[in-house]
Amino acid sequence: MSRTAIHDLADGMTLAQPFQAADKQLRVNRQGGKYILLKLSDRSGTIVGMMWNADETTFDTFDRGDYIHCTGRTQVHNGALQVILTEIQRMDPAEVDQSDFDRFDATQADNNFTRLRELLATISHPALHALAQSYLNDDSFVQSFRQAAAAVSNHHAYPGGLLEHTVNMMELVRLISPRYANVDTDLLLMGAFLHDLGKIDELRASGEISYTDRGQFVGHIVIGVQRLGEKITETEATTGQKFSTGLRHQLEHLIVSHHGVLEYGSPKIPVTLEAVALHHIDNLDAKLASYSSIIESDIAADGNWTNYNPSIGRKLWKGDS
């Protein structure tokens, strides 16, 4: 069944094709009428779908994560493209081409993981090197890490995104750290590797990316510190390599402070040079990925500028058209 990828949709297109129902809500408008608000997805992205004058009967015919055949038309509303639906029918998964919806790029993940191993191999500190190898020798961890997302939305919000974000940050560490004699490159490189590993358990990367129960209850920062403690204990037991209290505290601090400020969820603000650097490297990669995504998905009529984006408080320059 031929279909147009979400990334290639434009205003005024008539559609009759499958999507995946990433989310669905039955809502009531001001006049008391019911409508279905959908988040439709494929491997290229997501788009809002609206079905007016709907009821529970239609709403109950499919679940989140199901494939649905949608008939409707695209239109721009408040600067964003959406799909106005006239018909929704649940589909059997055998009826769709899975390659249209699988967002995990195994080849890219292989390349990123090879680079991750190379970067970790440059760590010369004995305890940190042994700790890195303990993670890499954990097959269950490796499999989960390769497919984990870095977020539900905004930046690197796709399977394999956490690995890509981590490698990007480690590459930046190798570029930036040598410029500052007082920054411990091994420690900062390990911090870039560790900082978001709790997201492996915080987020569910299979199907539509969403929070796990543990993620909702605890969050990735606490999970990351817990995972670190387990790995240090394991490393000491299997290799005989001991971790000083001070080194363990610094690794924990890198994880708990990487959001930079208390308002953004960090239990502590950065108090070491490595923690300060880690926060800004993390923010740089996340912001550039997020802003690039905004530019790529923008549908503004003005070819040089995106629509005003309230989440970042500005338009972005797209370049000469």
mmCIF file of C-alpha atoms in Angstrom:
data_model
loop_
_atom_site.group_PDB
_atom_site.id
_atom_site.type_symbol
_atom_site.label_atom_id
_atom_site.label_comp_id
_atom_site.label_asym_id
_atom_site.label_seq_id
_atom_site.Cartn_x
_atom_site.Cartn_y
_atom_site.Cartn_z
ATOM 1 C CA MET A 1 0.000 0.000 0.000
ATOM 2 C CA SER A 2 1.605 3.268 -1.125
ATOM 3 C CA ARG A 3 1.650 6.083 1.391
ATOM 4 C CA THR A 4 3.152 9.520 1.917
ATOM 5 C CA ALA A 5 5.510 9.825 4.873
ATOM 6 C CA ILE A 6 4.534 12.371 7.518
ATOM 7 C CA HIS A 7 7.739 14.278 6.827
ATOM 8 C CA ASP A 8 6.575 14.783 3.205
ATOM 9 C CA LEU A 9 2.993 15.872 3.898
ATOM 10 C CA ALA A 10 1.931 19.334 2.783
ATOM 11 C CA ASP A 11 -1.135 21.534 3.133
ATOM 12 C CA GLY A 12 -4.243 20.511 1.175
ATOM 13 C CA MET A 13 -3.337 16.883 0.510
ATOM 14 C CA THR A 14 -6.064 14.225 0.423
ATOM 15 C CA LEU A 15 -5.049 11.104 2.334
ATOM 16 C CA ALA A 16 -6.213 7.497 2.499
ATOM 17 C CA GLN A 17 -3.380 5.564 4.114
ATOM 18 C CA PRO A 18 -2.156 3.852 7.294
ATOM 19 C CA PHE A 19 -0.642 5.535 10.328
ATOM 20 C CA GLN A 20 0.185 4.313 13.798
ATOM 21 C CA ALA A 21 -1.973 5.714 16.583
ATOM 22 C CA ALA A 22 0.701 6.964 18.971
ATOM 23 C CA ASP A 23 -1.897 8.513 21.263
ATOM 24 C CA LYS A 24 -5.637 9.166 21.311
ATOM 25 C CA GLN A 25 -8.042 11.237 23.396
ATOM 26 C CA LEU A 26 -11.814 11.668 23.284
ATOM 27 C CA ARG A 27 -12.607 15.316 24.020
ATOM 28 C CA VAL A 28 -15.618 17.595 24.259
ATOM 29 C CA ASN A 29 -15.749 20.997 22.561
ATOM 30 C CA ARG A 30 -17.421 24.146 23.901
ATOM 31 C CA GLN A 31 -20.703 23.242 22.242
ATOM 32 C CA GLY A 32 -20.758 19.838 23.899
ATOM 33 C CA GLY A 33 -19.833 17.890 20.779
ATOM 34 C CA LYS A 34 -17.253 15.124 20.971
ATOM 35 C CA TYR A 35 -14.131 14.791 18.860
ATOM 36 C CA ILE A 36 -11.091 12.522 18.735
ATOM 37 C CA LEU A 37 -7.622 14.040 19.079
ATOM 38 C CA LEU A 38 -4.905 11.765 17.706
ATOM 39 C CA LYS A 39 -1.144 11.693 17.537
ATOM 40 C CA LEU A 40 -0.354 9.887 14.298
ATOM 41 C CA SER A 41 3.128 8.542 13.630
ATOM 42 C CA ASP A 42 5.384 6.786 11.155
ATOM 43 C CA ARG A 43 9.137 6.398 10.965
ATOM 44 C CA SER A 44 9.563 9.982 9.730
ATOM 45 C CA GLY A 45 7.762 11.712 12.581
ATOM 46 C CA THR A 46 4.398 12.534 14.123
ATOM 47 C CA ILE A 47 1.407 14.702 13.238
ATOM 48 C CA VAL A 48 -1.830 15.695 14.951
ATOM 49 C CA GLY A 49 -5.044 14.153 13.660
ATOM 50 C CA MET A 50 -8.546 15.488 14.430
ATOM 51 C CA MET A 51 -11.856 13.717 13.866
ATOM 52 C CA TRP A 52 -14.846 15.951 14.526
ATOM 53 C CA ASN A 53 -18.339 14.766 15.465
ATOM 54 C CA ALA A 54 -16.959 11.490 16.796
ATOM 55 C CA ASP A 55 -18.260 9.257 19.563
ATOM 56 C CA GLU A 56 -17.202 6.430 21.870
ATOM 57 C CA THR A 57 -18.052 3.820 19.246
ATOM 58 C CA THR A 58 -15.354 5.033 16.868
ATOM 59 C CA PHE A 59 -12.960 5.840 19.710
ATOM 60 C CA ASP A 60 -13.180 2.292 21.091
ATOM 61 C CA THR A 61 -12.477 0.542 17.782
ATOM 62 C CA PHE A 62 -8.691 0.934 18.167
ATOM 63 C CA ASP A 63 -6.063 1.336 20.869
ATOM 64 C CA ARG A 64 -2.870 3.314 21.293
ATOM 65 C CA GLY A 65 -0.141 1.667 19.249
ATOM 66 C CA ASP A 66 -2.554 0.181 16.717
ATOM 67 C CA TYR A 67 -2.212 0.700 12.987
ATOM 68 C CA ILE A 68 -5.183 2.587 11.578
ATOM 69 C CA HIS A 69 -6.250 3.402 8.045
ATOM 70 C CA CYS A 70 -7.058 7.114 7.935
ATOM 71 C CA THR A 71 -9.066 8.997 5.357
ATOM 72 C CA GLY A 72 -8.933 12.775 5.446
ATOM 73 C CA ARG A 73 -7.180 15.939 4.362
ATOM 74 C CA THR A 74 -4.217 17.948 5.621
ATOM 75 C CA GLN A 75 -4.567 21.561 6.644
ATOM 76 C CA VAL A 76 -2.537 24.195 8.458
ATOM 77 C CA HIS A 77 -3.866 25.383 11.824
ATOM 78 C CA ASN A 78 -2.013 27.985 13.888
ATOM 79 C CA GLY A 79 1.089 27.455 11.800
ATOM 80 C CA ALA A 80 1.161 23.669 12.226
ATOM 81 C CA LEU A 81 0.120 20.980 9.784
ATOM 82 C CA GLN A 82 -2.567 18.568 10.935
ATOM 83 C CA VAL A 83 -4.890 15.959 9.426
ATOM 84 C CA ILE A 84 -8.659 16.361 9.541
ATOM 85 C CA LEU A 85 -10.019 12.814 9.495
ATOM 86 C CA THR A 86 -13.332 11.631 8.101
ATOM 87 C CA GLU A 87 -12.822 7.896 8.621
ATOM 88 C CA ILE A 88 -10.697 5.667 10.850
ATOM 89 C CA GLN A 89 -10.404 1.889 10.560
ATOM 90 C CA ARG A 90 -8.192 -0.384 12.639
ATOM 91 C CA MET A 91 -5.760 -2.467 10.572
ATOM 92 C CA ASP A 92 -4.130 -5.825 11.074
ATOM 93 C CA PRO A 93 -0.340 -5.353 11.467
ATOM 94 C CA ALA A 94 0.139 -7.801 8.577
ATOM 95 C CA GLU A 95 -1.517 -5.245 6.291
ATOM 96 C CA VAL A 96 1.181 -2.607 6.748
ATOM 97 C CA ASP A 97 4.798 -2.376 5.667
ATOM 98 C CA GLN A 98 6.705 -2.365 8.966
ATOM 99 C CA SER A 99 9.596 -0.478 7.370
ATOM 100 C CA ASP A 100 7.272 2.534 7.093
ATOM 101 C CA PHE A 101 6.992 2.663 10.883
ATOM 102 C CA ASP A 102 10.159 1.200 12.403
ATOM 103 C CA ARG A 103 12.229 4.187 13.503
ATOM 104 C CA PHE A 104 15.220 2.124 14.659
ATOM 105 C CA ASP A 105 18.174 2.313 12.261
ATOM 106 C CA ALA A 106 20.271 -0.765 13.087
ATOM 107 C CA THR A 107 23.142 0.262 10.811
ATOM 108 C CA GLN A 108 23.412 3.691 12.420
ATOM 109 C CA ALA A 109 23.236 2.119 15.872
ATOM 110 C CA ASP A 110 26.077 -0.254 14.953
ATOM 111 C CA ASN A 111 28.208 2.655 13.771
ATOM 112 C CA ASN A 112 27.468 4.705 16.878
ATOM 113 C CA PHE A 113 28.218 1.823 19.202
ATOM 114 C CA THR A 114 31.528 1.133 17.476
ATOM 115 C CA ARG A 115 32.463 4.774 18.006
ATOM 116 C CA LEU A 116 31.300 4.606 21.622
ATOM 117 C CA ARG A 117 33.683 1.709 22.277
ATOM 118 C CA GLU A 118 36.542 3.629 20.644
ATOM 119 C CA LEU A 119 35.903 6.703 22.784
ATOM 120 C CA LEU A 120 35.643 4.725 26.020
ATOM 121 C CA ALA A 121 38.876 2.917 25.139
ATOM 122 C CA THR A 122 40.722 6.261 25.365
ATOM 123 C CA ILE A 123 40.053 6.446 29.115
ATOM 124 C CA SER A 124 43.346 5.796 30.899
ATOM 125 C CA HIS A 125 42.205 6.055 34.536
ATOM 126 C CA PRO A 126 42.239 2.396 35.716
ATOM 127 C CA ALA A 127 39.010 2.480 37.736
ATOM 128 C CA LEU A 128 37.063 4.425 35.102
ATOM 129 C CA HIS A 129 38.367 2.163 32.334
ATOM 130 C CA ALA A 130 37.299 -0.922 34.269
ATOM 131 C CA LEU A 131 33.876 0.596 34.935
ATOM 132 C CA ALA A 132 33.355 1.358 31.255
ATOM 133 C CA GLN A 133 34.246 -2.215 30.336
ATOM 134 C CA SER A 134 31.794 -3.508 32.932
ATOM 135 C CA TYR A 135 28.987 -1.689 31.139
ATOM 136 C CA LEU A 136 30.171 -2.832 27.705
ATOM 137 C CA ASN A 137 30.442 -6.459 28.794
ATOM 138 C CA ASP A 138 26.806 -6.449 29.931
ATOM 139 C CA ASP A 139 24.938 -7.821 26.907
ATOM 140 C CA SER A 140 21.529 -6.908 28.297
ATOM 141 C CA PHE A 141 22.644 -3.318 28.873
ATOM 142 C CA VAL A 142 24.199 -3.059 25.417
ATOM 143 C CA GLN A 143 21.040 -4.293 23.691
ATOM 144 C CA SER A 144 18.836 -1.875 25.623
ATOM 145 C CA PHE A 145 21.207 1.059 25.168
ATOM 146 C CA ARG A 146 21.389 0.585 21.397
ATOM 147 C CA GLN A 147 17.610 0.965 21.074
ATOM 148 C CA ALA A 148 16.832 3.492 23.817
ATOM 149 C CA ALA A 149 15.424 6.937 23.063
ATOM 150 C CA ALA A 150 16.790 10.086 24.685
ATOM 151 C CA ALA A 151 13.374 11.705 25.191
ATOM 152 C CA VAL A 152 9.656 11.422 24.509
ATOM 153 C CA SER A 153 9.819 14.621 22.455
ATOM 154 C CA ASN A 154 12.132 17.555 21.665
ATOM 155 C CA HIS A 155 15.566 15.966 21.052
ATOM 156 C CA HIS A 156 16.740 12.518 19.926
ATOM 157 C CA ALA A 157 13.216 11.214 20.582
ATOM 158 C CA TYR A 158 13.502 7.991 18.607
ATOM 159 C CA PRO A 159 14.944 4.495 19.104
ATOM 160 C CA GLY A 160 18.718 4.792 19.033
ATOM 161 C CA GLY A 161 18.522 8.459 19.977
ATOM 162 C CA LEU A 162 20.110 8.038 23.413
ATOM 163 C CA LEU A 163 23.172 6.344 21.911
ATOM 164 C CA GLU A 164 23.500 9.060 19.256
ATOM 165 C CA HIS A 165 23.151 11.834 21.865
ATOM 166 C CA THR A 166 25.733 10.157 24.107
ATOM 167 C CA VAL A 167 28.289 9.718 21.315
ATOM 168 C CA ASN A 168 27.772 13.320 20.188
ATOM 169 C CA MET A 169 28.523 14.521 23.694
ATOM 170 C CA MET A 170 31.594 12.315 24.035
ATOM 171 C CA GLU A 171 32.917 13.660 20.734
ATOM 172 C CA LEU A 172 32.455 17.193 22.082
ATOM 173 C CA VAL A 173 34.323 16.241 25.251
ATOM 174 C CA ARG A 174 37.291 15.096 23.185
ATOM 175 C CA LEU A 175 37.274 18.444 21.338
ATOM 176 C CA ILE A 176 36.679 20.770 24.275
ATOM 177 C CA SER A 177 38.397 19.216 27.280
ATOM 178 C CA PRO A 178 42.003 19.490 26.001
ATOM 179 C CA ARG A 179 41.539 23.274 25.861
ATOM 180 C CA TYR A 180 41.188 23.460 29.655
ATOM 181 C CA ALA A 181 44.118 22.129 31.660
ATOM 182 C CA ASN A 182 42.155 21.856 34.914
ATOM 183 C CA VAL A 183 39.409 19.664 33.432
ATOM 184 C CA ASP A 184 39.821 15.905 33.910
ATOM 185 C CA THR A 185 39.129 14.518 30.435
ATOM 186 C CA ASP A 186 38.676 10.914 31.614
ATOM 187 C CA LEU A 187 36.165 11.966 34.256
ATOM 188 C CA LEU A 188 34.246 14.237 31.877
ATOM 189 C CA LEU A 189 34.182 11.561 29.167
ATOM 190 C CA MET A 190 32.822 9.045 31.667
ATOM 191 C CA GLY A 191 30.242 11.602 32.803
ATOM 192 C CA ALA A 192 29.031 12.057 29.219
ATOM 193 C CA PHE A 193 28.647 8.282 28.951
ATOM 194 C CA LEU A 194 26.826 7.908 32.284
ATOM 195 C CA HIS A 195 24.676 11.027 32.473
ATOM 196 C CA ASP A 196 21.480 9.736 30.791
ATOM 197 C CA LEU A 197 21.785 5.958 31.140
ATOM 198 C CA GLY A 198 18.808 5.969 33.508
ATOM 199 C CA LYS A 199 16.638 6.724 30.481
ATOM 200 C CA ILE A 200 17.048 3.102 29.425
ATOM 201 C CA ASP A 201 14.669 2.242 32.276
ATOM 202 C CA GLU A 202 12.789 5.547 32.349
ATOM 203 C CA LEU A 203 11.479 5.356 28.777
ATOM 204 C CA ARG A 204 9.823 2.617 26.756
ATOM 205 C CA ALA A 205 11.392 2.675 23.284
ATOM 206 C CA SER A 206 9.401 -0.163 21.704
ATOM 207 C CA GLY A 207 6.270 1.051 19.964
ATOM 208 C CA GLU A 208 5.435 4.633 20.833
ATOM 209 C CA ILE A 209 8.013 6.186 23.157
ATOM 210 C CA SER A 210 6.498 6.705 26.594
ATOM 211 C CA TYR A 211 7.398 6.684 30.263
ATOM 212 C CA THR A 212 7.593 3.417 32.149
ATOM 213 C CA ASP A 213 6.042 3.151 35.611
ATOM 214 C CA ARG A 214 9.518 3.311 37.129
ATOM 215 C CA GLY A 215 10.281 6.343 35.005
ATOM 216 C CA GLN A 216 7.182 8.123 36.302
ATOM 217 C CA PHE A 217 7.858 7.180 39.917
ATOM 218 C CA VAL A 218 11.618 7.697 40.061
ATOM 219 C CA GLY A 219 13.079 9.355 36.948
ATOM 220 C CA HIS A 220 16.293 8.809 35.030
ATOM 221 C CA ILE A 221 18.618 10.720 37.345
ATOM 222 C CA VAL A 222 17.889 8.512 40.350
ATOM 223 C CA ILE A 223 17.841 5.396 38.168
ATOM 224 C CA GLY A 224 21.235 6.365 36.712
ATOM 225 C CA VAL A 225 22.789 6.757 40.159
ATOM 226 C CA GLN A 226 21.340 3.400 41.233
ATOM 227 C CA ARG A 227 22.680 1.703 38.090
ATOM 228 C CA LEU A 228 26.098 3.303 38.690
ATOM 229 C CA GLY A 229 26.225 1.938 42.236
ATOM 230 C CA GLU A 230 25.401 -1.546 41.006
ATOM 231 C CA LYS A 231 28.085 -1.385 38.311
ATOM 232 C CA ILE A 232 30.762 -0.110 40.703
ATOM 233 C CA THR A 233 30.012 -3.000 43.073
ATOM 234 C CA GLU A 234 30.129 -5.450 40.161
ATOM 235 C CA THR A 235 33.371 -3.991 38.809
ATOM 236 C CA GLU A 236 35.088 -4.176 42.190
ATOM 237 C CA ALA A 237 33.968 -7.786 42.657
ATOM 238 C CA THR A 238 34.987 -9.045 39.203
ATOM 239 C CA THR A 239 38.183 -7.057 38.580
ATOM 240 C CA GLY A 240 39.480 -6.226 42.052
ATOM 241 C CA GLN A 241 39.636 -2.578 40.995
ATOM 242 C CA LYS A 242 38.705 -0.349 43.918
ATOM 243 C CA PHE A 243 36.842 2.951 43.667
ATOM 244 C CA SER A 244 37.734 5.710 46.100
ATOM 245 C CA THR A 245 34.860 7.415 47.875
ATOM 246 C CA GLY A 246 35.822 10.679 46.223
ATOM 247 C CA LEU A 247 35.743 9.234 42.701
ATOM 248 C CA ARG A 248 32.347 7.646 43.312
ATOM 249 C CA HIS A 249 30.977 10.937 44.642
ATOM 250 C CA GLN A 250 32.223 12.813 41.573
ATOM 251 C CA LEU A 251 30.604 10.329 39.202
ATOM 252 C CA GLU A 252 27.333 10.559 41.116
ATOM 253 C CA HIS A 253 27.551 14.362 41.034
ATOM 254 C CA LEU A 254 27.984 14.373 37.264
ATOM 255 C CA ILE A 255 24.707 12.465 36.936
ATOM 256 C CA VAL A 256 22.651 14.406 39.479
ATOM 257 C CA SER A 257 23.762 17.869 38.299
ATOM 258 C CA HIS A 258 23.751 17.536 34.523
ATOM 259 C CA HIS A 259 20.472 19.436 34.053
ATOM 260 C CA GLY A 260 22.321 22.441 35.438
ATOM 261 C CA VAL A 261 19.675 24.092 37.594
ATOM 262 C CA LEU A 262 17.188 22.928 40.197
ATOM 263 C CA GLU A 263 14.260 24.172 38.103
ATOM 264 C CA TYR A 264 15.130 21.703 35.336
ATOM 265 C CA GLY A 265 15.164 18.697 37.635
ATOM 266 C CA SER A 266 18.736 18.506 38.909
ATOM 267 C CA PRO A 267 18.864 17.678 42.638
ATOM 268 C CA LYS A 268 22.172 19.571 42.740
ATOM 269 C CA ILE A 269 23.709 22.343 40.649
ATOM 270 C CA PRO A 270 27.161 21.681 39.131
ATOM 271 C CA VAL A 271 30.029 22.351 41.572
ATOM 272 C CA THR A 272 32.994 20.824 39.698
ATOM 273 C CA LEU A 273 34.563 21.957 36.450
ATOM 274 C CA GLU A 274 33.625 18.638 34.861
ATOM 275 C CA ALA A 275 29.990 18.962 35.979
ATOM 276 C CA VAL A 276 29.770 22.523 34.617
ATOM 277 C CA ALA A 277 31.222 21.390 31.301
ATOM 278 C CA LEU A 278 28.943 18.342 31.143
ATOM 279 C CA HIS A 279 25.805 20.438 31.640
ATOM 280 C CA HIS A 280 26.691 22.836 28.821
ATOM 281 C CA ILE A 281 27.779 20.070 26.440
ATOM 282 C CA ASP A 282 24.492 18.246 27.119
ATOM 283 C CA ASN A 283 22.489 21.424 26.581
ATOM 284 C CA LEU A 284 24.358 22.254 23.367
ATOM 285 C CA ASP A 285 23.709 18.906 21.724
ATOM 286 C CA ALA A 286 20.085 18.777 22.880
ATOM 287 C CA LYS A 287 19.327 22.313 21.712
ATOM 288 C CA LEU A 288 20.929 21.923 18.289
ATOM 289 C CA ALA A 289 19.101 18.634 17.708
ATOM 290 C CA SER A 290 15.805 20.121 18.837
ATOM 291 C CA TYR A 291 16.122 23.305 16.801
ATOM 292 C CA SER A 292 17.216 21.350 13.731
ATOM 293 C CA SER A 293 14.085 19.239 14.044
ATOM 294 C CA ILE A 294 11.937 22.375 14.221
ATOM 295 C CA ILE A 295 13.527 23.711 11.021
ATOM 296 C CA GLU A 296 13.173 20.391 9.169
ATOM 297 C CA SER A 297 9.496 19.980 10.048
ATOM 298 C CA ASP A 298 8.453 23.601 9.532
ATOM 299 C CA ILE A 299 5.835 24.388 6.906
ATOM 300 C CA ALA A 300 5.882 28.192 7.001
ATOM 301 C CA ALA A 301 5.045 29.971 3.770
ATOM 302 C CA ASP A 302 8.021 32.296 4.331
ATOM 303 C CA GLY A 303 10.846 30.209 2.959
ATOM 304 C CA ASN A 304 13.580 31.864 5.021
ATOM 305 C CA TRP A 305 12.025 31.660 8.486
ATOM 306 C CA THR A 306 10.087 29.090 10.453
ATOM 307 C CA ASN A 307 6.761 29.873 12.042
ATOM 308 C CA TYR A 308 7.004 31.391 15.513
ATOM 309 C CA ASN A 309 7.537 28.529 17.935
ATOM 310 C CA PRO A 310 6.119 29.279 21.412
ATOM 311 C CA SER A 311 8.183 26.552 23.095
ATOM 312 C CA ILE A 312 11.434 28.357 22.225
ATOM 313 C CA GLY A 313 9.995 31.877 21.975
ATOM 314 C CA ARG A 314 11.236 32.695 18.483
ATOM 315 C CA LYS A 315 11.299 32.010 14.780
ATOM 316 C CA LEU A 316 14.373 30.266 13.382
ATOM 317 C CA TRP A 317 16.325 31.139 10.271
ATOM 318 C CA LYS A 318 16.141 28.344 7.697
ATOM 319 C CA GLY A 319 18.522 29.834 5.167
ATOM 320 C CA ASP A 320 18.018 31.471 1.790
ATOM 321 C CA SER A 321 15.319 29.712 -0.211
#
